[in-house]
Amino acid sequence: MIFSMVGLAVLGFFVGVTSIESHQARQVSTMVPYTAPVEPKLTSTAVVYFSRSGNTALAARQVAKRLDANIYALEVPEYELGLRGLGHSAWDAKARRNDPGNLPDISPSTIDLRPFSTVWLGSPVWFYSPAPPIWAFVEHHRFDGQHVVLFNTFNSNFGDDQIAAFRAKVMEHGAASFEHRSVLRGRMTQQLPPEEMLQAIDDEWF
């Protein structure tokens, strides 16, 4: 009986989270529409990001618009919105923390970053770490001579050790320099409204 009650409580939590995520995705999907320049230039910027509920996507569009950058979305079909996707994403995030080589397949798997001098990499924070897809992207790419900026949206906190490990990996892959930007959205039921998140990005990142 106790086990059943615990199981129901966990299920209720996950259902609540998926409901909030779906609402957020609808809320931010049409905000800050942005189309990247057709022809990238040598001195231009690329924004590469992964997002589930759309908050990091919104941040990425804001960054790309501010910097007139090319923008690329990473996708992992197993992480789609809903209970199944939430379960897969949570499992993989925990697995990657235990085994850094445990990474998902991403689409696109590679992007030609050579035309760019600066690369912004965006991701939510899962289990105090950038989400597995952005780690997979770094694993598949070189950043020779480029300035890399990691940017995160997060609910509670991120681990400084994980950001340091991400920086080390990026530098190992040839980056000339690294920065980290983040915006705290807050707990699921008390999150920063999208408009305030965008204002925080403008005020604190630029």
PDB file of C-alpha atoms in Angstrom:
ATOM      1  CA  MET A   1       0.000   0.000   0.000  1.00  0.00           C
ATOM      2  CA  ILE A   2       2.795   2.413   0.905  1.00  0.00           C
ATOM      3  CA  PHE A   3       4.636   1.491  -2.291  1.00  0.00           C
ATOM      4  CA  SER A   4       1.499   2.166  -4.309  1.00  0.00           C
ATOM      5  CA  MET A   5       1.087   5.566  -2.678  1.00  0.00           C
ATOM      6  CA  VAL A   6       4.719   6.450  -3.404  1.00  0.00           C
ATOM      7  CA  GLY A   7       4.332   5.263  -6.984  1.00  0.00           C
ATOM      8  CA  LEU A   8       1.214   7.361  -7.449  1.00  0.00           C
ATOM      9  CA  ALA A   9       2.971  10.387  -5.970  1.00  0.00           C
ATOM     10  CA  VAL A  10       5.918   9.979  -8.370  1.00  0.00           C
ATOM     11  CA  LEU A  11       3.573   9.522 -11.323  1.00  0.00           C
ATOM     12  CA  GLY A  12       1.628  12.608 -10.249  1.00  0.00           C
ATOM     13  CA  PHE A  13       4.863  14.607 -10.096  1.00  0.00           C
ATOM     14  CA  PHE A  14       5.903  13.549 -13.600  1.00  0.00           C
ATOM     15  CA  VAL A  15       2.432  14.269 -14.983  1.00  0.00           C
ATOM     16  CA  GLY A  16       2.582  17.720 -13.394  1.00  0.00           C
ATOM     17  CA  VAL A  17       6.006  18.420 -14.866  1.00  0.00           C
ATOM     18  CA  THR A  18       4.962  17.349 -18.369  1.00  0.00           C
ATOM     19  CA  SER A  19       1.869  19.545 -18.138  1.00  0.00           C
ATOM     20  CA  ILE A  20       3.974  22.583 -17.175  1.00  0.00           C
ATOM     21  CA  GLU A  21       6.506  21.843 -19.928  1.00  0.00           C
ATOM     22  CA  SER A  22       3.766  21.588 -22.562  1.00  0.00           C
ATOM     23  CA  HIS A  23       2.299  24.897 -21.403  1.00  0.00           C
ATOM     24  CA  GLN A  24       5.718  26.545 -21.542  1.00  0.00           C
ATOM     25  CA  ALA A  25       6.361  25.197 -25.034  1.00  0.00           C
ATOM     26  CA  ARG A  26       3.112  26.697 -26.314  1.00  0.00           C
ATOM     27  CA  GLN A  27       3.778  29.973 -24.509  1.00  0.00           C
ATOM     28  CA  VAL A  28       7.246  30.634 -25.930  1.00  0.00           C
ATOM     29  CA  SER A  29       6.987  29.004 -29.364  1.00  0.00           C
ATOM     30  CA  THR A  30       6.042  32.220 -31.179  1.00  0.00           C
ATOM     31  CA  MET A  31       8.140  34.639 -29.126  1.00  0.00           C
ATOM     32  CA  VAL A  32      11.189  36.321 -30.699  1.00  0.00           C
ATOM     33  CA  PRO A  33      10.795  34.877 -34.201  1.00  0.00           C
ATOM     34  CA  TYR A  34      14.162  34.856 -35.904  1.00  0.00           C
ATOM     35  CA  THR A  35      15.524  33.771 -39.280  1.00  0.00           C
ATOM     36  CA  ALA A  36      19.275  33.358 -39.563  1.00  0.00           C
ATOM     37  CA  PRO A  37      21.261  35.134 -42.298  1.00  0.00           C
ATOM     38  CA  VAL A  38      21.439  33.026 -45.447  1.00  0.00           C
ATOM     39  CA  GLU A  39      25.181  33.397 -45.997  1.00  0.00           C
ATOM     40  CA  PRO A  40      27.393  32.974 -42.909  1.00  0.00           C
ATOM     41  CA  LYS A  41      30.498  35.146 -42.791  1.00  0.00           C
ATOM     42  CA  LEU A  42      33.937  34.341 -41.411  1.00  0.00           C
ATOM     43  CA  THR A  43      33.553  36.791 -38.547  1.00  0.00           C
ATOM     44  CA  SER A  44      29.952  35.881 -37.765  1.00  0.00           C
ATOM     45  CA  THR A  45      28.541  33.876 -34.871  1.00  0.00           C
ATOM     46  CA  ALA A  46      26.793  30.528 -34.676  1.00  0.00           C
ATOM     47  CA  VAL A  47      24.225  29.686 -32.017  1.00  0.00           C
ATOM     48  CA  VAL A  48      23.732  25.948 -31.478  1.00  0.00           C
ATOM     49  CA  TYR A  49      21.223  24.797 -28.900  1.00  0.00           C
ATOM     50  CA  PHE A  50      19.116  21.975 -27.517  1.00  0.00           C
ATOM     51  CA  SER A  51      15.766  22.615 -25.847  1.00  0.00           C
ATOM     52  CA  ARG A  52      12.855  20.458 -24.619  1.00  0.00           C
ATOM     53  CA  SER A  53      10.208  22.851 -23.382  1.00  0.00           C
ATOM     54  CA  GLY A  54      11.300  25.828 -25.471  1.00  0.00           C
ATOM     55  CA  ASN A  55      12.915  28.059 -22.847  1.00  0.00           C
ATOM     56  CA  THR A  56      16.473  27.505 -24.059  1.00  0.00           C
ATOM     57  CA  ALA A  57      15.185  27.835 -27.629  1.00  0.00           C
ATOM     58  CA  LEU A  58      13.741  31.225 -26.709  1.00  0.00           C
ATOM     59  CA  ALA A  59      17.069  32.258 -25.173  1.00  0.00           C
ATOM     60  CA  ALA A  60      18.880  31.031 -28.291  1.00  0.00           C
ATOM     61  CA  ARG A  61      16.641  33.057 -30.594  1.00  0.00           C
ATOM     62  CA  GLN A  62      17.239  36.144 -28.473  1.00  0.00           C
ATOM     63  CA  VAL A  63      21.016  35.666 -28.614  1.00  0.00           C
ATOM     64  CA  ALA A  64      20.940  35.017 -32.357  1.00  0.00           C
ATOM     65  CA  LYS A  65      18.818  38.087 -32.978  1.00  0.00           C
ATOM     66  CA  ARG A  66      21.081  40.298 -30.868  1.00  0.00           C
ATOM     67  CA  LEU A  67      24.208  39.035 -32.639  1.00  0.00           C
ATOM     68  CA  ASP A  68      22.759  38.588 -36.147  1.00  0.00           C
ATOM     69  CA  ALA A  69      23.940  34.991 -35.889  1.00  0.00           C
ATOM     70  CA  ASN A  70      23.215  31.741 -37.643  1.00  0.00           C
ATOM     71  CA  ILE A  71      21.131  29.450 -35.445  1.00  0.00           C
ATOM     72  CA  TYR A  72      20.957  25.654 -35.333  1.00  0.00           C
ATOM     73  CA  ALA A  73      18.625  23.480 -33.241  1.00  0.00           C
ATOM     74  CA  LEU A  74      19.699  20.035 -32.036  1.00  0.00           C
ATOM     75  CA  GLU A  75      17.036  17.364 -31.784  1.00  0.00           C
ATOM     76  CA  VAL A  76      16.762  14.072 -29.906  1.00  0.00           C
ATOM     77  CA  PRO A  77      13.450  12.351 -30.772  1.00  0.00           C
ATOM     78  CA  GLU A  78      13.555  10.262 -27.589  1.00  0.00           C
ATOM     79  CA  TYR A  79      13.350  13.473 -25.517  1.00  0.00           C
ATOM     80  CA  GLU A  80      10.080  14.794 -26.962  1.00  0.00           C
ATOM     81  CA  LEU A  81       7.579  16.442 -24.640  1.00  0.00           C
ATOM     82  CA  GLY A  82       5.484  14.023 -22.607  1.00  0.00           C
ATOM     83  CA  LEU A  83       6.043  11.340 -20.003  1.00  0.00           C
ATOM     84  CA  ARG A  84       8.119   9.113 -22.271  1.00  0.00           C
ATOM     85  CA  GLY A  85      10.461  11.913 -23.293  1.00  0.00           C
ATOM     86  CA  LEU A  86      10.801  13.172 -19.729  1.00  0.00           C
ATOM     87  CA  GLY A  87      11.712   9.688 -18.549  1.00  0.00           C
ATOM     88  CA  HIS A  88      14.313   9.205 -21.289  1.00  0.00           C
ATOM     89  CA  SER A  89      15.878  12.610 -20.701  1.00  0.00           C
ATOM     90  CA  ALA A  90      16.101  12.146 -16.928  1.00  0.00           C
ATOM     91  CA  TRP A  91      17.556   8.652 -17.292  1.00  0.00           C
ATOM     92  CA  ASP A  92      20.163   9.772 -19.845  1.00  0.00           C
ATOM     93  CA  ALA A  93      21.156  12.828 -17.810  1.00  0.00           C
ATOM     94  CA  LYS A  94      21.803  10.665 -14.761  1.00  0.00           C
ATOM     95  CA  ALA A  95      23.611   8.059 -16.871  1.00  0.00           C
ATOM     96  CA  ARG A  96      25.906  10.699 -18.374  1.00  0.00           C
ATOM     97  CA  ARG A  97      26.845  11.945 -14.909  1.00  0.00           C
ATOM     98  CA  ASN A  98      27.940   8.406 -14.032  1.00  0.00           C
ATOM     99  CA  ASP A  99      29.563   7.745 -17.411  1.00  0.00           C
ATOM    100  CA  PRO A 100      30.588  10.847 -19.442  1.00  0.00           C
ATOM    101  CA  GLY A 101      30.794   8.705 -22.566  1.00  0.00           C
ATOM    102  CA  ASN A 102      27.096   7.842 -22.370  1.00  0.00           C
ATOM    103  CA  LEU A 103      25.699  10.297 -24.926  1.00  0.00           C
ATOM    104  CA  PRO A 104      22.560  10.376 -27.100  1.00  0.00           C
ATOM    105  CA  ASP A 105      22.351  10.496 -30.878  1.00  0.00           C
ATOM    106  CA  ILE A 106      21.665  14.054 -31.986  1.00  0.00           C
ATOM    107  CA  SER A 107      20.360  15.524 -35.215  1.00  0.00           C
ATOM    108  CA  PRO A 108      22.136  17.083 -36.959  1.00  0.00           C
ATOM    109  CA  SER A 109      25.142  15.108 -35.757  1.00  0.00           C
ATOM    110  CA  THR A 110      27.600  17.589 -37.283  1.00  0.00           C
ATOM    111  CA  ILE A 111      27.558  21.231 -38.379  1.00  0.00           C
ATOM    112  CA  ASP A 112      30.276  23.003 -40.333  1.00  0.00           C
ATOM    113  CA  LEU A 113      31.510  25.527 -37.775  1.00  0.00           C
ATOM    114  CA  ARG A 114      34.557  26.650 -39.752  1.00  0.00           C
ATOM    115  CA  PRO A 115      33.003  29.922 -41.027  1.00  0.00           C
ATOM    116  CA  PHE A 116      32.443  31.172 -37.490  1.00  0.00           C
ATOM    117  CA  SER A 117      34.749  32.903 -35.053  1.00  0.00           C
ATOM    118  CA  THR A 118      32.362  32.576 -32.096  1.00  0.00           C
ATOM    119  CA  VAL A 119      30.101  29.654 -31.212  1.00  0.00           C
ATOM    120  CA  TRP A 120      27.350  29.916 -28.590  1.00  0.00           C
ATOM    121  CA  LEU A 121      26.215  26.549 -27.200  1.00  0.00           C
ATOM    122  CA  GLY A 122      22.836  26.521 -25.438  1.00  0.00           C
ATOM    123  CA  SER A 123      21.294  23.932 -23.164  1.00  0.00           C
ATOM    124  CA  PRO A 124      19.008  23.473 -20.183  1.00  0.00           C
ATOM    125  CA  VAL A 125      20.582  22.175 -16.980  1.00  0.00           C
ATOM    126  CA  TRP A 126      19.659  18.613 -15.972  1.00  0.00           C
ATOM    127  CA  PHE A 127      21.012  17.051 -12.791  1.00  0.00           C
ATOM    128  CA  TYR A 128      23.211  20.160 -12.273  1.00  0.00           C
ATOM    129  CA  SER A 129      24.863  19.693 -15.682  1.00  0.00           C
ATOM    130  CA  PRO A 130      24.325  20.865 -19.259  1.00  0.00           C
ATOM    131  CA  ALA A 131      21.959  18.397 -20.923  1.00  0.00           C
ATOM    132  CA  PRO A 132      23.507  15.374 -22.716  1.00  0.00           C
ATOM    133  CA  PRO A 133      22.790  16.585 -26.300  1.00  0.00           C
ATOM    134  CA  ILE A 134      25.118  19.584 -25.971  1.00  0.00           C
ATOM    135  CA  TRP A 135      27.864  17.316 -24.593  1.00  0.00           C
ATOM    136  CA  ALA A 136      27.332  15.059 -27.614  1.00  0.00           C
ATOM    137  CA  PHE A 137      27.657  18.052 -29.931  1.00  0.00           C
ATOM    138  CA  VAL A 138      30.996  19.022 -28.379  1.00  0.00           C
ATOM    139  CA  GLU A 139      32.203  15.444 -28.657  1.00  0.00           C
ATOM    140  CA  HIS A 140      31.552  15.513 -32.418  1.00  0.00           C
ATOM    141  CA  HIS A 141      33.150  18.879 -33.210  1.00  0.00           C
ATOM    142  CA  ARG A 142      36.331  20.914 -33.219  1.00  0.00           C
ATOM    143  CA  PHE A 143      36.423  24.572 -32.164  1.00  0.00           C
ATOM    144  CA  ASP A 144      39.892  25.419 -33.408  1.00  0.00           C
ATOM    145  CA  GLY A 145      40.720  29.037 -32.619  1.00  0.00           C
ATOM    146  CA  GLN A 146      37.118  29.899 -31.776  1.00  0.00           C
ATOM    147  CA  HIS A 147      35.564  31.639 -28.804  1.00  0.00           C
ATOM    148  CA  VAL A 148      32.920  29.379 -27.235  1.00  0.00           C
ATOM    149  CA  VAL A 149      30.111  30.633 -25.019  1.00  0.00           C
ATOM    150  CA  LEU A 150      28.034  28.117 -23.085  1.00  0.00           C
ATOM    151  CA  PHE A 151      24.621  29.455 -22.089  1.00  0.00           C
ATOM    152  CA  ASN A 152      22.114  27.720 -19.850  1.00  0.00           C
ATOM    153  CA  THR A 153      18.599  28.158 -18.569  1.00  0.00           C
ATOM    154  CA  PHE A 154      18.042  26.360 -15.284  1.00  0.00           C
ATOM    155  CA  ASN A 155      15.511  25.795 -12.508  1.00  0.00           C
ATOM    156  CA  SER A 156      17.539  25.529  -9.298  1.00  0.00           C
ATOM    157  CA  ASN A 157      21.319  25.338  -9.689  1.00  0.00           C
ATOM    158  CA  PHE A 158      24.185  24.031 -11.767  1.00  0.00           C
ATOM    159  CA  GLY A 159      27.348  22.318 -10.633  1.00  0.00           C
ATOM    160  CA  ASP A 160      30.520  24.372 -10.985  1.00  0.00           C
ATOM    161  CA  ASP A 161      32.362  21.081 -11.474  1.00  0.00           C
ATOM    162  CA  GLN A 162      30.179  20.303 -14.489  1.00  0.00           C
ATOM    163  CA  ILE A 163      30.758  23.728 -16.048  1.00  0.00           C
ATOM    164  CA  ALA A 164      34.502  23.294 -15.457  1.00  0.00           C
ATOM    165  CA  ALA A 165      34.376  19.865 -17.100  1.00  0.00           C
ATOM    166  CA  PHE A 166      32.475  21.318 -20.066  1.00  0.00           C
ATOM    167  CA  ARG A 167      35.043  24.086 -20.415  1.00  0.00           C
ATOM    168  CA  ALA A 168      37.865  21.534 -20.297  1.00  0.00           C
ATOM    169  CA  LYS A 169      36.212  19.474 -23.026  1.00  0.00           C
ATOM    170  CA  VAL A 170      35.688  22.516 -25.265  1.00  0.00           C
ATOM    171  CA  MET A 171      39.281  23.646 -24.780  1.00  0.00           C
ATOM    172  CA  GLU A 172      40.473  20.102 -25.469  1.00  0.00           C
ATOM    173  CA  HIS A 173      38.632  20.376 -28.796  1.00  0.00           C
ATOM    174  CA  GLY A 174      40.632  23.435 -29.809  1.00  0.00           C
ATOM    175  CA  ALA A 175      38.727  26.446 -28.486  1.00  0.00           C
ATOM    176  CA  ALA A 176      40.784  29.587 -27.938  1.00  0.00           C
ATOM    177  CA  SER A 177      38.592  30.861 -25.093  1.00  0.00           C
ATOM    178  CA  PHE A 178      35.446  30.043 -23.137  1.00  0.00           C
ATOM    179  CA  GLU A 179      32.676  31.901 -21.313  1.00  0.00           C
ATOM    180  CA  HIS A 180      29.604  30.780 -19.408  1.00  0.00           C
ATOM    181  CA  ARG A 181      26.296  32.666 -19.277  1.00  0.00           C
ATOM    182  CA  SER A 182      23.189  31.522 -17.421  1.00  0.00           C
ATOM    183  CA  VAL A 183      19.711  32.641 -16.440  1.00  0.00           C
ATOM    184  CA  LEU A 184      17.810  31.295 -13.446  1.00  0.00           C
ATOM    185  CA  ARG A 185      14.185  30.593 -14.331  1.00  0.00           C
ATOM    186  CA  GLY A 186      13.213  29.235 -10.911  1.00  0.00           C
ATOM    187  CA  ARG A 187      11.234  26.245  -9.692  1.00  0.00           C
ATOM    188  CA  MET A 188       8.532  24.751 -11.902  1.00  0.00           C
ATOM    189  CA  THR A 189       5.606  26.428 -10.149  1.00  0.00           C
ATOM    190  CA  GLN A 190       7.319  29.799  -9.632  1.00  0.00           C
ATOM    191  CA  GLN A 191       9.269  30.395 -12.794  1.00  0.00           C
ATOM    192  CA  LEU A 192      10.422  33.649 -14.292  1.00  0.00           C
ATOM    193  CA  PRO A 193       7.959  34.789 -16.985  1.00  0.00           C
ATOM    194  CA  PRO A 194       9.450  34.542 -20.498  1.00  0.00           C
ATOM    195  CA  GLU A 195       9.458  38.312 -20.915  1.00  0.00           C
ATOM    196  CA  GLU A 196      11.500  38.724 -17.739  1.00  0.00           C
ATOM    197  CA  MET A 197      13.886  35.990 -18.841  1.00  0.00           C
ATOM    198  CA  LEU A 198      14.506  37.841 -22.090  1.00  0.00           C
ATOM    199  CA  GLN A 199      15.083  41.073 -20.179  1.00  0.00           C
ATOM    200  CA  ALA A 200      17.562  39.316 -17.894  1.00  0.00           C
ATOM    201  CA  ILE A 201      19.426  38.022 -20.949  1.00  0.00           C
ATOM    202  CA  ASP A 202      19.615  41.512 -22.430  1.00  0.00           C
ATOM    203  CA  ASP A 203      20.718  43.068 -19.148  1.00  0.00           C
ATOM    204  CA  GLU A 204      23.220  40.444 -18.032  1.00  0.00           C
ATOM    205  CA  TRP A 205      24.637  38.890 -21.209  1.00  0.00           C
ATOM    206  CA  PHE A 206      25.100  41.921 -23.458  1.00  0.00           C
TER     207      PHE A 206
END
